[in-house]
PDB file of C-alpha atoms in Angstrom:
ATOM      1  CA  MET J   1       0.013  -0.087  -0.008  1.00  0.00           C
ATOM      2  CA  SER J   2       1.463   3.054  -1.004  1.00  0.00           C
ATOM      3  CA  ARG J   3       1.440   6.003   1.583  1.00  0.00           C
ATOM      4  CA  VAL J   4       2.340   8.624  -0.825  1.00  0.00           C
ATOM      5  CA  GLY J   5       0.034   7.417  -3.417  1.00  0.00           C
ATOM      6  CA  LYS J   6      -3.120   7.713  -1.112  1.00  0.00           C
ATOM      7  CA  LYS J   7      -2.815  11.593  -0.518  1.00  0.00           C
ATOM      8  CA  PRO J   8      -4.559  13.683  -3.535  1.00  0.00           C
ATOM      9  CA  VAL J   9      -2.401  16.202  -4.985  1.00  0.00           C
ATOM     10  CA  THR J  10      -3.995  19.637  -4.029  1.00  0.00           C
ATOM     11  CA  VAL J  11      -3.870  22.395  -6.732  1.00  0.00           C
ATOM     12  CA  PRO J  12      -3.108  25.855  -5.404  1.00  0.00           C
ATOM     13  CA  SER J  13      -4.704  29.067  -6.599  1.00  0.00           C
ATOM     14  CA  GLY J  14      -3.187  30.373  -9.817  1.00  0.00           C
ATOM     15  CA  VAL J  15      -2.657  27.019 -11.129  1.00  0.00           C
ATOM     16  CA  THR J  16      -5.033  25.198 -13.413  1.00  0.00           C
ATOM     17  CA  ALA J  17      -4.783  21.140 -13.701  1.00  0.00           C
ATOM     18  CA  THR J  18      -6.597  19.190 -16.599  1.00  0.00           C
ATOM     19  CA  VAL J  19      -6.909  15.430 -16.649  1.00  0.00           C
ATOM     20  CA  ASP J  20      -7.260  14.015 -20.341  1.00  0.00           C
ATOM     21  CA  GLY J  21      -7.432  10.253 -20.175  1.00  0.00           C
ATOM     22  CA  GLN J  22      -3.987   9.325 -18.894  1.00  0.00           C
ATOM     23  CA  MET J  23      -2.334  12.861 -19.721  1.00  0.00           C
ATOM     24  CA  VAL J  24      -2.055  15.250 -16.858  1.00  0.00           C
ATOM     25  CA  LYS J  25      -1.510  18.890 -17.682  1.00  0.00           C
ATOM     26  CA  VAL J  26      -0.628  21.803 -15.157  1.00  0.00           C
ATOM     27  CA  LYS J  27      -0.337  25.277 -16.021  1.00  0.00           C
ATOM     28  CA  GLY J  28       0.858  28.079 -13.643  1.00  0.00           C
ATOM     29  CA  SER J  29       2.496  31.471 -13.459  1.00  0.00           C
ATOM     30  CA  LYS J  30       5.818  29.941 -14.254  1.00  0.00           C
ATOM     31  CA  GLY J  31       4.942  27.880 -17.291  1.00  0.00           C
ATOM     32  CA  GLU J  32       3.265  24.561 -18.502  1.00  0.00           C
ATOM     33  CA  LEU J  33       4.146  20.971 -17.682  1.00  0.00           C
ATOM     34  CA  SER J  34       2.655  17.558 -18.546  1.00  0.00           C
ATOM     35  CA  PHE J  35       2.857  13.949 -17.468  1.00  0.00           C
ATOM     36  CA  LEU J  36       1.571  10.863 -19.165  1.00  0.00           C
ATOM     37  CA  VAL J  37       0.566   8.505 -16.225  1.00  0.00           C
ATOM     38  CA  PRO J  38       1.124   4.797 -16.956  1.00  0.00           C
ATOM     39  CA  GLU J  39      -1.757   2.581 -17.881  1.00  0.00           C
ATOM     40  CA  GLU J  40      -1.652   0.640 -14.276  1.00  0.00           C
ATOM     41  CA  VAL J  41      -2.495   3.700 -12.717  1.00  0.00           C
ATOM     42  CA  SER J  42      -5.998   5.697 -13.051  1.00  0.00           C
ATOM     43  CA  VAL J  43      -5.985   9.460 -12.462  1.00  0.00           C
ATOM     44  CA  ALA J  44      -9.025  11.850 -11.920  1.00  0.00           C
ATOM     45  CA  LEU J  45      -9.410  15.334 -10.951  1.00  0.00           C
ATOM     46  CA  GLU J  46     -12.084  16.019  -8.085  1.00  0.00           C
ATOM     47  CA  ASN J  47     -12.621  19.010  -5.743  1.00  0.00           C
ATOM     48  CA  GLY J  48      -9.557  20.763  -6.725  1.00  0.00           C
ATOM     49  CA  ALA J  49      -7.207  18.098  -6.070  1.00  0.00           C
ATOM     50  CA  VAL J  50      -5.845  15.400  -8.488  1.00  0.00           C
ATOM     51  CA  SER J  51      -6.214  11.696  -7.093  1.00  0.00           C
ATOM     52  CA  VAL J  52      -3.976   8.888  -8.120  1.00  0.00           C
ATOM     53  CA  ASN J  53      -5.246   5.306  -7.735  1.00  0.00           C
ATOM     54  CA  PRO J  54      -3.879   1.688  -9.046  1.00  0.00           C
ATOM     55  CA  ARG J  55      -6.337   0.047 -11.342  1.00  0.00           C
ATOM     56  CA  ASP J  56      -5.563  -3.446  -9.634  1.00  0.00           C
ATOM     57  CA  GLU J  57      -3.237  -4.896  -6.838  1.00  0.00           C
ATOM     58  CA  SER J  58      -0.731  -6.089  -9.088  1.00  0.00           C
ATOM     59  CA  LYS J  59       2.932  -5.341  -8.115  1.00  0.00           C
ATOM     60  CA  THR J  60       3.723  -2.931 -10.826  1.00  0.00           C
ATOM     61  CA  ALA J  61       0.478  -0.867 -10.496  1.00  0.00           C
ATOM     62  CA  ARG J  62       1.309  -0.567  -6.672  1.00  0.00           C
ATOM     63  CA  ALA J  63       4.815   0.446  -7.618  1.00  0.00           C
ATOM     64  CA  LYS J  64       3.841   3.061 -10.187  1.00  0.00           C
ATOM     65  CA  TRP J  65       1.109   4.488  -8.014  1.00  0.00           C
ATOM     66  CA  GLY J  66       3.354   6.359  -5.516  1.00  0.00           C
ATOM     67  CA  MET J  67       5.770   7.457  -8.338  1.00  0.00           C
ATOM     68  CA  SER J  68       2.915   8.873 -10.473  1.00  0.00           C
ATOM     69  CA  ARG J  69       1.411  10.881  -7.436  1.00  0.00           C
ATOM     70  CA  ALA J  70       4.888  12.250  -7.029  1.00  0.00           C
ATOM     71  CA  GLN J  71       5.396  13.237 -10.415  1.00  0.00           C
ATOM     72  CA  VAL J  72       2.132  15.078 -10.463  1.00  0.00           C
ATOM     73  CA  ALA J  73       3.062  16.763  -7.140  1.00  0.00           C
ATOM     74  CA  ASN J  74       6.332  17.734  -8.751  1.00  0.00           C
ATOM     75  CA  LEU J  75       4.431  19.320 -11.895  1.00  0.00           C
ATOM     76  CA  VAL J  76       2.321  21.407  -9.432  1.00  0.00           C
ATOM     77  CA  GLU J  77       5.199  22.635  -7.390  1.00  0.00           C
ATOM     78  CA  GLY J  78       7.343  23.340 -10.640  1.00  0.00           C
ATOM     79  CA  VAL J  79       4.906  25.646 -12.227  1.00  0.00           C
ATOM     80  CA  SER J  80       3.913  27.573  -8.860  1.00  0.00           C
ATOM     81  CA  LYS J  81       7.388  27.909  -7.501  1.00  0.00           C
ATOM     82  CA  GLY J  82      10.068  26.256  -9.463  1.00  0.00           C
ATOM     83  CA  PHE J  83      12.924  24.076  -8.349  1.00  0.00           C
ATOM     84  CA  GLU J  84      16.486  25.073  -7.773  1.00  0.00           C
ATOM     85  CA  LYS J  85      19.792  23.218  -6.974  1.00  0.00           C
ATOM     86  CA  ARG J  86      22.932  25.213  -5.507  1.00  0.00           C
ATOM     87  CA  LEU J  87      26.482  24.022  -6.376  1.00  0.00           C
ATOM     88  CA  GLU J  88      29.789  25.267  -4.762  1.00  0.00           C
ATOM     89  CA  ILE J  89      32.983  25.051  -6.478  1.00  0.00           C
ATOM     90  CA  ASN J  90      35.999  24.560  -4.023  1.00  0.00           C
ATOM     91  CA  GLY J  91      39.538  24.643  -5.152  1.00  0.00           C
ATOM     92  CA  VAL J  92      42.429  27.150  -5.953  1.00  0.00           C
ATOM     93  CA  GLY J  93      41.623  28.734  -9.423  1.00  0.00           C
ATOM     94  CA  TYR J  94      38.298  27.019  -9.939  1.00  0.00           C
ATOM     95  CA  LYS J  95      35.425  29.142 -10.936  1.00  0.00           C
ATOM     96  CA  ALA J  96      32.315  29.503 -12.955  1.00  0.00           C
ATOM     97  CA  ALA J  97      30.760  32.295 -15.281  1.00  0.00           C
ATOM     98  CA  VAL J  98      27.797  32.499 -17.506  1.00  0.00           C
ATOM     99  CA  ALA J  99      28.258  34.072 -20.776  1.00  0.00           C
ATOM    100  CA  GLY J 100      25.230  33.968 -22.969  1.00  0.00           C
ATOM    101  CA  LYS J 101      23.851  30.461 -23.218  1.00  0.00           C
ATOM    102  CA  VAL J 102      27.192  28.906 -22.007  1.00  0.00           C
ATOM    103  CA  LEU J 103      28.338  28.176 -18.624  1.00  0.00           C
ATOM    104  CA  LYS J 104      32.104  28.561 -18.725  1.00  0.00           C
ATOM    105  CA  LEU J 105      33.875  26.292 -15.890  1.00  0.00           C
ATOM    106  CA  SER J 106      37.623  26.584 -14.995  1.00  0.00           C
ATOM    107  CA  LEU J 107      38.140  23.425 -12.965  1.00  0.00           C
ATOM    108  CA  GLY J 108      41.945  22.905 -12.971  1.00  0.00           C
ATOM    109  CA  TYR J 109      42.139  21.385 -16.325  1.00  0.00           C
ATOM    110  CA  SER J 110      44.306  22.375 -19.071  1.00  0.00           C
ATOM    111  CA  HIS J 111      41.219  23.748 -20.992  1.00  0.00           C
ATOM    112  CA  ASP J 112      38.094  25.527 -19.940  1.00  0.00           C
ATOM    113  CA  ILE J 113      34.798  23.663 -20.036  1.00  0.00           C
ATOM    114  CA  ASP J 114      31.902  25.404 -22.044  1.00  0.00           C
ATOM    115  CA  TYR J 115      28.629  23.734 -20.823  1.00  0.00           C
ATOM    116  CA  ALA J 116      25.682  24.711 -23.234  1.00  0.00           C
ATOM    117  CA  ILE J 117      22.875  25.651 -20.856  1.00  0.00           C
ATOM    118  CA  PRO J 118      19.736  23.270 -21.869  1.00  0.00           C
ATOM    119  CA  ALA J 119      16.254  25.038 -22.601  1.00  0.00           C
ATOM    120  CA  GLY J 120      13.883  25.380 -19.608  1.00  0.00           C
ATOM    121  CA  VAL J 121      16.863  25.893 -17.217  1.00  0.00           C
ATOM    122  CA  THR J 122      18.411  29.132 -16.128  1.00  0.00           C
ATOM    123  CA  ILE J 123      21.954  29.123 -14.551  1.00  0.00           C
ATOM    124  CA  THR J 124      23.273  32.072 -12.564  1.00  0.00           C
ATOM    125  CA  THR J 125      26.525  32.474 -10.898  1.00  0.00           C
ATOM    126  CA  PRO J 126      26.196  34.888  -7.997  1.00  0.00           C
ATOM    127  CA  LYS J 127      29.782  34.350  -6.735  1.00  0.00           C
ATOM    128  CA  PRO J 128      32.522  32.925  -9.137  1.00  0.00           C
ATOM    129  CA  THR J 129      32.402  29.870  -6.853  1.00  0.00           C
ATOM    130  CA  GLU J 130      28.599  29.490  -6.766  1.00  0.00           C
ATOM    131  CA  VAL J 131      26.402  28.253  -9.332  1.00  0.00           C
ATOM    132  CA  VAL J 132      22.608  28.217  -9.114  1.00  0.00           C
ATOM    133  CA  VAL J 133      20.577  25.848 -11.464  1.00  0.00           C
ATOM    134  CA  ALA J 134      16.675  26.822 -11.683  1.00  0.00           C
ATOM    135  CA  GLY J 135      13.687  25.939 -13.568  1.00  0.00           C
ATOM    136  CA  ILE J 136      10.252  24.262 -13.585  1.00  0.00           C
ATOM    137  CA  ASP J 137      11.074  20.634 -14.303  1.00  0.00           C
ATOM    138  CA  LYS J 138      12.687  19.043 -11.286  1.00  0.00           C
ATOM    139  CA  GLN J 139      14.038  16.060 -13.514  1.00  0.00           C
ATOM    140  CA  VAL J 140      15.923  18.572 -15.837  1.00  0.00           C
ATOM    141  CA  VAL J 141      17.140  20.815 -13.277  1.00  0.00           C
ATOM    142  CA  GLY J 142      18.359  17.801 -11.386  1.00  0.00           C
ATOM    143  CA  GLN J 143      19.848  16.309 -14.507  1.00  0.00           C
ATOM    144  CA  THR J 144      21.893  19.636 -15.352  1.00  0.00           C
ATOM    145  CA  ALA J 145      22.946  20.232 -11.790  1.00  0.00           C
ATOM    146  CA  ALA J 146      24.469  16.512 -11.863  1.00  0.00           C
ATOM    147  CA  GLU J 147      26.089  17.066 -15.390  1.00  0.00           C
ATOM    148  CA  ILE J 148      27.832  20.060 -14.051  1.00  0.00           C
ATOM    149  CA  ARG J 149      29.000  18.140 -10.778  1.00  0.00           C
ATOM    150  CA  GLU J 150      30.079  15.307 -12.884  1.00  0.00           C
ATOM    151  CA  TYR J 151      32.986  17.501 -14.650  1.00  0.00           C
ATOM    152  CA  ARG J 152      34.874  17.694 -11.318  1.00  0.00           C
ATOM    153  CA  GLY J 153      33.159  15.657  -8.617  1.00  0.00           C
ATOM    154  CA  PRO J 154      34.437  16.466  -5.163  1.00  0.00           C
ATOM    155  CA  GLU J 155      37.611  14.609  -3.979  1.00  0.00           C
ATOM    156  CA  PRO J 156      37.748  13.178  -0.372  1.00  0.00           C
ATOM    157  CA  TYR J 157      41.242  14.705   0.875  1.00  0.00           C
ATOM    158  CA  LYS J 158      40.921  18.545   0.495  1.00  0.00           C
ATOM    159  CA  GLY J 159      37.281  18.658  -0.879  1.00  0.00           C
ATOM    160  CA  LYS J 160      38.122  20.382  -4.020  1.00  0.00           C
ATOM    161  CA  GLY J 161      35.894  20.070  -6.935  1.00  0.00           C
ATOM    162  CA  VAL J 162      31.949  20.770  -7.489  1.00  0.00           C
ATOM    163  CA  LYS J 163      29.671  19.915  -4.897  1.00  0.00           C
ATOM    164  CA  TYR J 164      25.828  20.416  -4.011  1.00  0.00           C
ATOM    165  CA  SER J 165      25.743  23.226  -1.318  1.00  0.00           C
ATOM    166  CA  ASP J 166      23.941  20.596   1.100  1.00  0.00           C
ATOM    167  CA  GLU J 167      26.291  17.917   0.364  1.00  0.00           C
ATOM    168  CA  PHE J 168      28.597  16.745   3.006  1.00  0.00           C
ATOM    169  CA  ILE J 169      32.187  15.357   1.680  1.00  0.00           C
ATOM    170  CA  PHE J 170      33.522  12.612   4.190  1.00  0.00           C
ATOM    171  CA  ARG J 171      37.328  13.673   4.499  1.00  0.00           C
ATOM    172  CA  LYS J 172      39.952  11.200   4.459  1.00  0.00           C
ATOM    173  CA  GLU J 173      43.129  11.917   6.472  1.00  0.00           C
ATOM    174  CA  GLY J 174      45.802  11.271   3.917  1.00  0.00           C
ATOM    175  CA  LYS J 175      49.355   9.874   4.141  1.00  0.00           C
ATOM    176  CA  LYS J 176      51.180   9.583   7.491  1.00  0.00           C
ATOM    177  CA  LYS J 177      55.018   9.811   7.720  1.00  0.00           C
TER     178      LYS J 177
END
């Protein structure tokens, strides 16, 4: 039994949700998103809330029940508030800057890395050592932040590299004489 799937997704004021068969479309102040709900799950709009229920008690239906409800909740939150991931850059000479539709990263390699900013995502650099990835689609924002982090992940000895702002890097002690 899904604990997440049982709760209906409330649609706040200023956001309109429509259910057309298995397609859920949500429109808000920040934009419009849609999600195709799997066939094992039924979705309905009632009393200003989107409710998701499994069609039967099979294992796949129950597995997709909570996931579908979470996806719909992310659509509603995305078009009303949006999503944001913050990255920190640690290391001497490591920095980032936005130039047009390209994020320029200096991460200690012999060359700078030019990361093309995908559509639907805005990247800002309040400080040269801080990158803010924002957008309305949670999956695209998370994927973009993960791709940027992947260029130079944090290392465990000095903590140099790109890390999420809320990430804890477990430090190792290093060599002993």
